[in-house]
Coordinates of C-alpha atoms and ligand atoms in Angstrom, one line a residue:
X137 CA -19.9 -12.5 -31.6
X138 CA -16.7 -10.4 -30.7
X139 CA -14.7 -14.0 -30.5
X140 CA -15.5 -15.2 -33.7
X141 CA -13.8 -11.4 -34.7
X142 CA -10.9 -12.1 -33.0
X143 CA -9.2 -14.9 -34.8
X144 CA -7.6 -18.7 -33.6
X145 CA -4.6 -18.8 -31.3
X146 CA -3.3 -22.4 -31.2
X147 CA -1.1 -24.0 -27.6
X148 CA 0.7 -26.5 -28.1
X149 CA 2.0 -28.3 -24.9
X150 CA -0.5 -28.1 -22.2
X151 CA 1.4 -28.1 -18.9
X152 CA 2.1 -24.9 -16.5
X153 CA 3.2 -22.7 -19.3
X154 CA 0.9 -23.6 -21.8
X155 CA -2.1 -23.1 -19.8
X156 CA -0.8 -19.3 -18.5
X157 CA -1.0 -18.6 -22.4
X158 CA -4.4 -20.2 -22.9
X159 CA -5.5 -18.1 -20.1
X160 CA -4.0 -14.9 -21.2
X161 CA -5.0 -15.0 -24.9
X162 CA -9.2 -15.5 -23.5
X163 CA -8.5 -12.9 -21.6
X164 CA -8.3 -10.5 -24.8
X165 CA -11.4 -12.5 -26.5
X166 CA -9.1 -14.9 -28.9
X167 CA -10.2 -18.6 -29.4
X168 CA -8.0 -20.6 -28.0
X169 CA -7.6 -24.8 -28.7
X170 CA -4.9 -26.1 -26.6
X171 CA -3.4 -29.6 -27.5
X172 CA -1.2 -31.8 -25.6
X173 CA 0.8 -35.0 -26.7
X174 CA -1.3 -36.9 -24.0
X175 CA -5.1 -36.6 -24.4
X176 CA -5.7 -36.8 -20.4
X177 CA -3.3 -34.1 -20.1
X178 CA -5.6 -31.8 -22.1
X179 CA -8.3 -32.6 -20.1
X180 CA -6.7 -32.1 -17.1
X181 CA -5.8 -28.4 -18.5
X182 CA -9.0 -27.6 -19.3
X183 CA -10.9 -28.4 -15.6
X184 CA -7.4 -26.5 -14.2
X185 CA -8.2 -23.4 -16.3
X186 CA -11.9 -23.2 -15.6
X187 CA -11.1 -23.6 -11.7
X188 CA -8.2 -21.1 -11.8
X189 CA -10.3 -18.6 -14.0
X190 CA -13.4 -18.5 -11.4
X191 CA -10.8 -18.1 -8.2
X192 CA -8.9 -15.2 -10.2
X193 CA -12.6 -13.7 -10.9
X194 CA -13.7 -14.3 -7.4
X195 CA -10.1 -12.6 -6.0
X196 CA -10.8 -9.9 -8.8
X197 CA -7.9 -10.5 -10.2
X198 CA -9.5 -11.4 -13.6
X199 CA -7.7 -10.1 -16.9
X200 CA -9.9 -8.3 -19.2
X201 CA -13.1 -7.4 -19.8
X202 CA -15.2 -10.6 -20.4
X203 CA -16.7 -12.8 -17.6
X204 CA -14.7 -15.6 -16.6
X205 CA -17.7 -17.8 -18.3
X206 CA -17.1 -16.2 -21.1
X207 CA -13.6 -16.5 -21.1
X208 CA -13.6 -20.0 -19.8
X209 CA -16.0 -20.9 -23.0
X210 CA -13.2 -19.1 -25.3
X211 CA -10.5 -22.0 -24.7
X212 CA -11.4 -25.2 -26.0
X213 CA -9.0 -29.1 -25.9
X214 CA -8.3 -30.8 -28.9
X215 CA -6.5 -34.4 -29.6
X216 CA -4.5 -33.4 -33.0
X217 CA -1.8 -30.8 -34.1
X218 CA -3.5 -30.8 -37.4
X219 CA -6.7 -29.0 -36.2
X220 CA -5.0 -27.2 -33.0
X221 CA -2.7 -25.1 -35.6
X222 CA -4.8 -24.6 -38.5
X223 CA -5.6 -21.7 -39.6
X224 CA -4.8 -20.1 -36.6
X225 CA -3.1 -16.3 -36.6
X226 CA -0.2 -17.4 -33.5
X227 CA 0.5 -20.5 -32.5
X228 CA 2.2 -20.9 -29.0
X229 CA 4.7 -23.8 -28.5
X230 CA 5.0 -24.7 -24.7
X231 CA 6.4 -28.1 -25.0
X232 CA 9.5 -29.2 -22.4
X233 CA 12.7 -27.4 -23.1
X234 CA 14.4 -30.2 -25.5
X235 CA 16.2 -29.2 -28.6
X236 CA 15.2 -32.2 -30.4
X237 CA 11.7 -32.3 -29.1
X238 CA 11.1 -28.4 -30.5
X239 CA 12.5 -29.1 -33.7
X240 CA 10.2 -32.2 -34.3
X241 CA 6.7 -30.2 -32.7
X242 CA 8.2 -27.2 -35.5
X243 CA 8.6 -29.6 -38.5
X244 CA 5.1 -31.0 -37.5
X245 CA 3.5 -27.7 -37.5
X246 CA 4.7 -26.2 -40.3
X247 CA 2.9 -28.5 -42.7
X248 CA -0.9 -27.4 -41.4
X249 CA -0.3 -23.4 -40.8
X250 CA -1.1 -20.6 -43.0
X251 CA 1.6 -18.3 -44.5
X252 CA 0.8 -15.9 -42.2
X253 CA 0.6 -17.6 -39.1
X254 CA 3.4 -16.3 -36.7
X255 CA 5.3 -19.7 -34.8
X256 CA 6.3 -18.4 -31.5
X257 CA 8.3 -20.8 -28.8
X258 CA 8.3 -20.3 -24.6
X259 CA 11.6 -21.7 -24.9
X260 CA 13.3 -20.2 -22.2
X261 CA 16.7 -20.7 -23.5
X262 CA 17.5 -22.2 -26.8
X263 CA 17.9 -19.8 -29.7
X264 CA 15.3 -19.5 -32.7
X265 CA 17.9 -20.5 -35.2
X266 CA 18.6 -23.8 -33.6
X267 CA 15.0 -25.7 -34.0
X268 CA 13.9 -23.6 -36.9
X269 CA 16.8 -24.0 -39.4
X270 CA 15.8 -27.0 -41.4
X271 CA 11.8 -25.4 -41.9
X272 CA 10.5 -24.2 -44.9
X273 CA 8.6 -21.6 -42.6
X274 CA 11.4 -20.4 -40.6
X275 CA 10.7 -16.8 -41.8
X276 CA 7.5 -17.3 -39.7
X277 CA 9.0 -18.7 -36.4
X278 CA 10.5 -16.4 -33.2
X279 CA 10.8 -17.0 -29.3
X280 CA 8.5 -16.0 -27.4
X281 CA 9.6 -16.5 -23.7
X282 CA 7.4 -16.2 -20.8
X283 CA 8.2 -15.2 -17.3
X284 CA 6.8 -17.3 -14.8
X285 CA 3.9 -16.6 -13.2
X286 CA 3.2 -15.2 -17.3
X287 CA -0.5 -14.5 -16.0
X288 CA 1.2 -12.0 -13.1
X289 CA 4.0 -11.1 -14.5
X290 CA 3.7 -9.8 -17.7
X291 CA 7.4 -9.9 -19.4
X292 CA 7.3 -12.2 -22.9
X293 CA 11.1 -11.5 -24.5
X294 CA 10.7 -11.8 -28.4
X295 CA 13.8 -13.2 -30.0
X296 CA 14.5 -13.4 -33.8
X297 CA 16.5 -15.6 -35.6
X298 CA 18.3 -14.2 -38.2
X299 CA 16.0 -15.3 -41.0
X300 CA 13.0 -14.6 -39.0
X301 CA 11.0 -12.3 -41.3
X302 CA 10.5 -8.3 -39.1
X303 CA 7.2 -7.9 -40.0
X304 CA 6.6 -11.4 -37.4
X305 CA 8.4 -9.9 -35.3
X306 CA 5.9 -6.5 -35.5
X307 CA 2.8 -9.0 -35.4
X308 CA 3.6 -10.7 -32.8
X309 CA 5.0 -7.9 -30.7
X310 CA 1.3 -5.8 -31.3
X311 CA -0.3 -9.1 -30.4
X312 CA 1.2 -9.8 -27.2
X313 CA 1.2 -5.8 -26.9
X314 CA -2.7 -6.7 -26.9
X315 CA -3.6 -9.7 -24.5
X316 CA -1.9 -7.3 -21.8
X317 CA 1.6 -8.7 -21.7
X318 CA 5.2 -6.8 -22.1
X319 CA 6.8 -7.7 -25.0
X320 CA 10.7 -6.8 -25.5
X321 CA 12.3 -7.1 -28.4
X322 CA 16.1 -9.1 -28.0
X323 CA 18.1 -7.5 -31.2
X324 CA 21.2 -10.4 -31.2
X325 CA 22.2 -13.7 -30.1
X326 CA 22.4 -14.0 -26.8
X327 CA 22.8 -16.7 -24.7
X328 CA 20.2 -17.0 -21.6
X329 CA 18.2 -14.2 -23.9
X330 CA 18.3 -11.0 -21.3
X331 CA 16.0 -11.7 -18.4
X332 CA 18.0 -14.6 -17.5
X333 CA 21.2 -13.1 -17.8
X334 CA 19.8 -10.2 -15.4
X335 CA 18.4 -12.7 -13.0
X336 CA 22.1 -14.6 -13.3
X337 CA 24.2 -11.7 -12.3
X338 CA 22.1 -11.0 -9.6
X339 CA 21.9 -15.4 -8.3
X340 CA 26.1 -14.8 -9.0
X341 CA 26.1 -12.0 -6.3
X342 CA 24.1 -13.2 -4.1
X343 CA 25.4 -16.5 -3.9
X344 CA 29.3 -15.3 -3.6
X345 CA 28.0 -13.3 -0.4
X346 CA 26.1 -16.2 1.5
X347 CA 28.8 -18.6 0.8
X348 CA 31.6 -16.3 2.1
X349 CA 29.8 -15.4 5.1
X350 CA 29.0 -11.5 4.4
X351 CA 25.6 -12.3 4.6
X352 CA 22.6 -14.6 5.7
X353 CA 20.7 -16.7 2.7
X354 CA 17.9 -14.7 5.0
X355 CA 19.2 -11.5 4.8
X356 CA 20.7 -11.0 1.3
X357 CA 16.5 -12.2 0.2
X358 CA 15.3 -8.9 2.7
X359 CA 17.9 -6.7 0.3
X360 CA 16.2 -7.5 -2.5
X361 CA 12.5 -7.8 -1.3
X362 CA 12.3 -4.6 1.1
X363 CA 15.2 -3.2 -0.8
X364 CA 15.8 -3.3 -4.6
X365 CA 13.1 -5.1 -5.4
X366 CA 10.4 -2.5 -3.8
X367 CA 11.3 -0.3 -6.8
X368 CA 12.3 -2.8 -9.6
X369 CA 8.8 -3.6 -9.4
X370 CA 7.6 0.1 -11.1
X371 CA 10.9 1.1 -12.5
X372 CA 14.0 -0.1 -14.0
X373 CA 17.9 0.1 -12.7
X374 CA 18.5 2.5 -15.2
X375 CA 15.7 4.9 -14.6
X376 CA 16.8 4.2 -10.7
X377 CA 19.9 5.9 -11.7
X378 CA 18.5 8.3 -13.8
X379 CA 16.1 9.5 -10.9
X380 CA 18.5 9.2 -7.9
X381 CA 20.5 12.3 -9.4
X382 CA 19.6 15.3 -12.0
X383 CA 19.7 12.7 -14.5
X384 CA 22.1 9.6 -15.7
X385 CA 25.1 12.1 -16.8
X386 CA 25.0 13.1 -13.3
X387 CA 24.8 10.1 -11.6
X388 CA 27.5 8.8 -13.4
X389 CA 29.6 11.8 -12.2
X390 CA 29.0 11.3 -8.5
X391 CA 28.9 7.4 -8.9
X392 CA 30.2 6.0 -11.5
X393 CA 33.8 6.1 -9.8
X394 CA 32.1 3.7 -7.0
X395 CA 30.3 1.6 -8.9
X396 CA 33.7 0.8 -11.2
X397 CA 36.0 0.0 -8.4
X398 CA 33.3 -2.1 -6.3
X399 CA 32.5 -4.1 -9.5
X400 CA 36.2 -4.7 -9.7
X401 CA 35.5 -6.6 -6.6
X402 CA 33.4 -9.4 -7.8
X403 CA 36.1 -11.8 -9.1
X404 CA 34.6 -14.8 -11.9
X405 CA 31.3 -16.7 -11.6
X406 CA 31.1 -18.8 -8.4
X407 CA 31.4 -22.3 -7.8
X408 CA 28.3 -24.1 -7.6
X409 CA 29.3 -27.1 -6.0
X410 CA 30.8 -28.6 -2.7
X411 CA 31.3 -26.9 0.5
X412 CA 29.6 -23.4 -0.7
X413 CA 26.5 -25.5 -1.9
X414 CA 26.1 -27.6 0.9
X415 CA 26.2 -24.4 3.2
X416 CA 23.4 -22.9 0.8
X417 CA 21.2 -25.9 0.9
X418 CA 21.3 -26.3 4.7
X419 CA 20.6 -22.5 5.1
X420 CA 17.0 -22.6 2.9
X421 CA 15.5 -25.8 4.4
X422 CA 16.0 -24.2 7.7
X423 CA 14.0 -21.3 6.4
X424 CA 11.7 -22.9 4.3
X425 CA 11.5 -26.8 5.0
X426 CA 11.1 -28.6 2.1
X427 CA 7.6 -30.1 2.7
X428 CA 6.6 -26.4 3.1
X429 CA 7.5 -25.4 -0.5
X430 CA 3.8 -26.2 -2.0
X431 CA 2.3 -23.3 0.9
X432 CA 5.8 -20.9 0.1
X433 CA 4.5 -21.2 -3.4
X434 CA 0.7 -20.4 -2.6
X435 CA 1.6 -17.4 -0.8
X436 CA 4.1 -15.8 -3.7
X437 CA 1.7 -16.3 -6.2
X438 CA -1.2 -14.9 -4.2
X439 CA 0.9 -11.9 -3.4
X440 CA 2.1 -11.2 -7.2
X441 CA -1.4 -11.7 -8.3
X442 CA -1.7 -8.9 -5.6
X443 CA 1.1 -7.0 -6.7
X444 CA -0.2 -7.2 -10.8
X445 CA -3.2 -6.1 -9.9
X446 CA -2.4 -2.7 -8.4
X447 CA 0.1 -2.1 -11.1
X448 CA -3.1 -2.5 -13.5
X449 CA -4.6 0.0 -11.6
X450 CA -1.4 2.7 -11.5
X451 CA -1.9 2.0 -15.4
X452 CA -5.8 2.8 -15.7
X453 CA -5.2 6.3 -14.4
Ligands
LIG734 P1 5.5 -28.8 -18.6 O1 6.3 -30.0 -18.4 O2 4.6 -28.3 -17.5 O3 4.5 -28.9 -19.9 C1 4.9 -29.5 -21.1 C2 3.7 -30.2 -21.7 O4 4.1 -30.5 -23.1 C3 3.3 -31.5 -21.0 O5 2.0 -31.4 -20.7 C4 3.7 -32.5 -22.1 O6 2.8 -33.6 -22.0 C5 3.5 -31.8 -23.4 N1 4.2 -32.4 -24.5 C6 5.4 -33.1 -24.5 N2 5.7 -33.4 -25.8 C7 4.7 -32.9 -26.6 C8 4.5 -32.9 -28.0 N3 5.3 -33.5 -28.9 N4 3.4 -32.2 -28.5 C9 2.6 -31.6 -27.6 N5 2.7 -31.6 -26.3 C10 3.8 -32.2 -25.8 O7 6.5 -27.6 -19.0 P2 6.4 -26.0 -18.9 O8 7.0 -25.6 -17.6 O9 5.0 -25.6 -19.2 O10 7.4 -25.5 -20.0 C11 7.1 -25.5 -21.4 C12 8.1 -24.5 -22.1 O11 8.0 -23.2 -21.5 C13 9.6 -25.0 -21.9 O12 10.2 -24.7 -23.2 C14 10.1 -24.1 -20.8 O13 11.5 -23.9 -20.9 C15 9.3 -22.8 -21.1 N6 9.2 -21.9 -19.9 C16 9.0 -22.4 -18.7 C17 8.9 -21.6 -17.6 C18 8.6 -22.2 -16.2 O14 8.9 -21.5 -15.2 N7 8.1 -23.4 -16.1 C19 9.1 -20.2 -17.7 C20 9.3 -19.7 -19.1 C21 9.4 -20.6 -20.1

């Protein structure tokens, strides 16, 4: 009874992404019809979810407060964009990241929705105002851009374009708010959105170090995981700085002098190509072999699921 409360959540595109959302939106009791360009592909999402809904449940790592039965009878297939979108509240694009390809699934979907359905993209990098422009519902449409694992790692940035219409943005926000992820709200154009850019200046570093020779690829990955990353996982690098002195005016007193002239240090973006690359790629197949990514990959995603689930627990108390 409580699902048929909750309202219609449409996915469209059902590949890694798409299926993390499906997932996420049962979670909080919505109905969720996922549709795919290729039938099989559907199907394929379906048997995936049910099996990766029962191991999350048996791990206890299962979001929210219904069974995984019940959560796995929440998320239904379907073979048309017509009935996938209609009448849903949120619809959640998760096609592949092609301009072209996003305007098109828009244009498609605008014709079937309601006028308050809120049109939300994963795109993970092109701005709302370039697939939305042309659409008589663009007031309606925003990013909303996953972080991968999206079931572990809870981050969605919401972007606006600049005729998307505020009180979407406030919908979308509360609902997101409500399945149990993190929305943030990105206020103007910016290229990569914000978590990218983060993640960017970070890769920039990191790869200037290795490919000079400061540093191991090994090592500078121990700086973040036993270093940086050990608190970036509860708080921010602003409330770091805020807590490593009697607040951020003070910090800035006794640091900021350092920070300035080591950041003066950095020179431009590094070169991602020849000698610095080759050393790079020799570097991580010595420490991961490449036929040992699929295991590499089972173990971080066993240990975030970990990680997410004791931060769930900080939150309950
Ligand atoms: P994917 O390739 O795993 O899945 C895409 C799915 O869309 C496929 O199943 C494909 O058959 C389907 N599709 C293609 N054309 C379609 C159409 N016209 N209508 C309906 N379905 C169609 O891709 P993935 O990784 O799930 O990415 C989806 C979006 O999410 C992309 O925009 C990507 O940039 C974004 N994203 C991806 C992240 C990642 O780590 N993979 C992280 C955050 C965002």
């Amino acid at each position: 009874a409580e699902s048929e409360s909750k309202g219609k959540i449409g996915i469209v595109g059902s590949g890694l992404i798409g299926k993390s959302w499906a997932m996420i939106f049962a979670s909080a009791g919505y109905n969720v019809v996922i549709y795919d360009i290729l039938p099989s592909q559907v199907k394929d999402a379906l048997a995936s979810v049910k099996t990766q809904l029962k191991d999350l449940n048996k791990s206890g790592m299962l979001r929210g407060s219904l069974s995984a039965d019940e959560q796995v009878s929440l998320i239904s297939g379907c073979s048309n964009l017509h009935d996938t979108v209609k009448d849903a509240i949120y619809v959640q694009e998760c096609v592949p990241e092609n301009l072209e390809l996003k305007e098109q699934v828009f244009k498609d979907m605008e014709a079937f929705v309601d006028d308050d359905t809120i049109l939300a993209s994963s795109t993970s990098c092109i701005a709302p105002s370039k697939f939305t422009k042309d659409l008589q519902r663009r007031s309606q449409c925003l990013v909303a851009h996953p972080t991968n694992p999206p079931y572990h790692a809870p981050l969605v940035e919401v972007v606006p374009s600049e005729w998307t219409n505020p009180a979407f943005m406030d919908n979308a926000k509360k609902i997101l708010e409500e399945v149990g992820q993190v929305p943030v709200c990105i206020k103007q154009d910016s290229p990569g959105f914000v978590s990218n850019r983060v993640q960017y200046a970070i890769i920039n570093e990191c790869w200037r170090l290795v490919t000079e020779g400061v540093i191991s690829a090994e090592d500078i990955d121990k700086v973040m995981w036993a270093g940086l990353g050990m608190r970036y996982a509860f708080i921010g690098p602003l409330e770091v700085m805020h807590l490593n002195a009697e607040g951020m005016e003070n910090y800035i007193e006794r640091y900021g002098p350092t920070i300035e002239s080591v950041s003066s240090t950095f020179g431009p973006t590094p070169n991602y190509s020849g000698p610095g690359l080759a050393e790079m790629v020799r570097q991580m197949k010595e420490l991961i072999p490449l036929d040992k990514l699929a295991e590499q990959r089972k173990r971080r995603d066993d240990r975030l699921a970990a990680l997410a689930k004791l931060k769930q627990d900080f939150d309950k108390q």
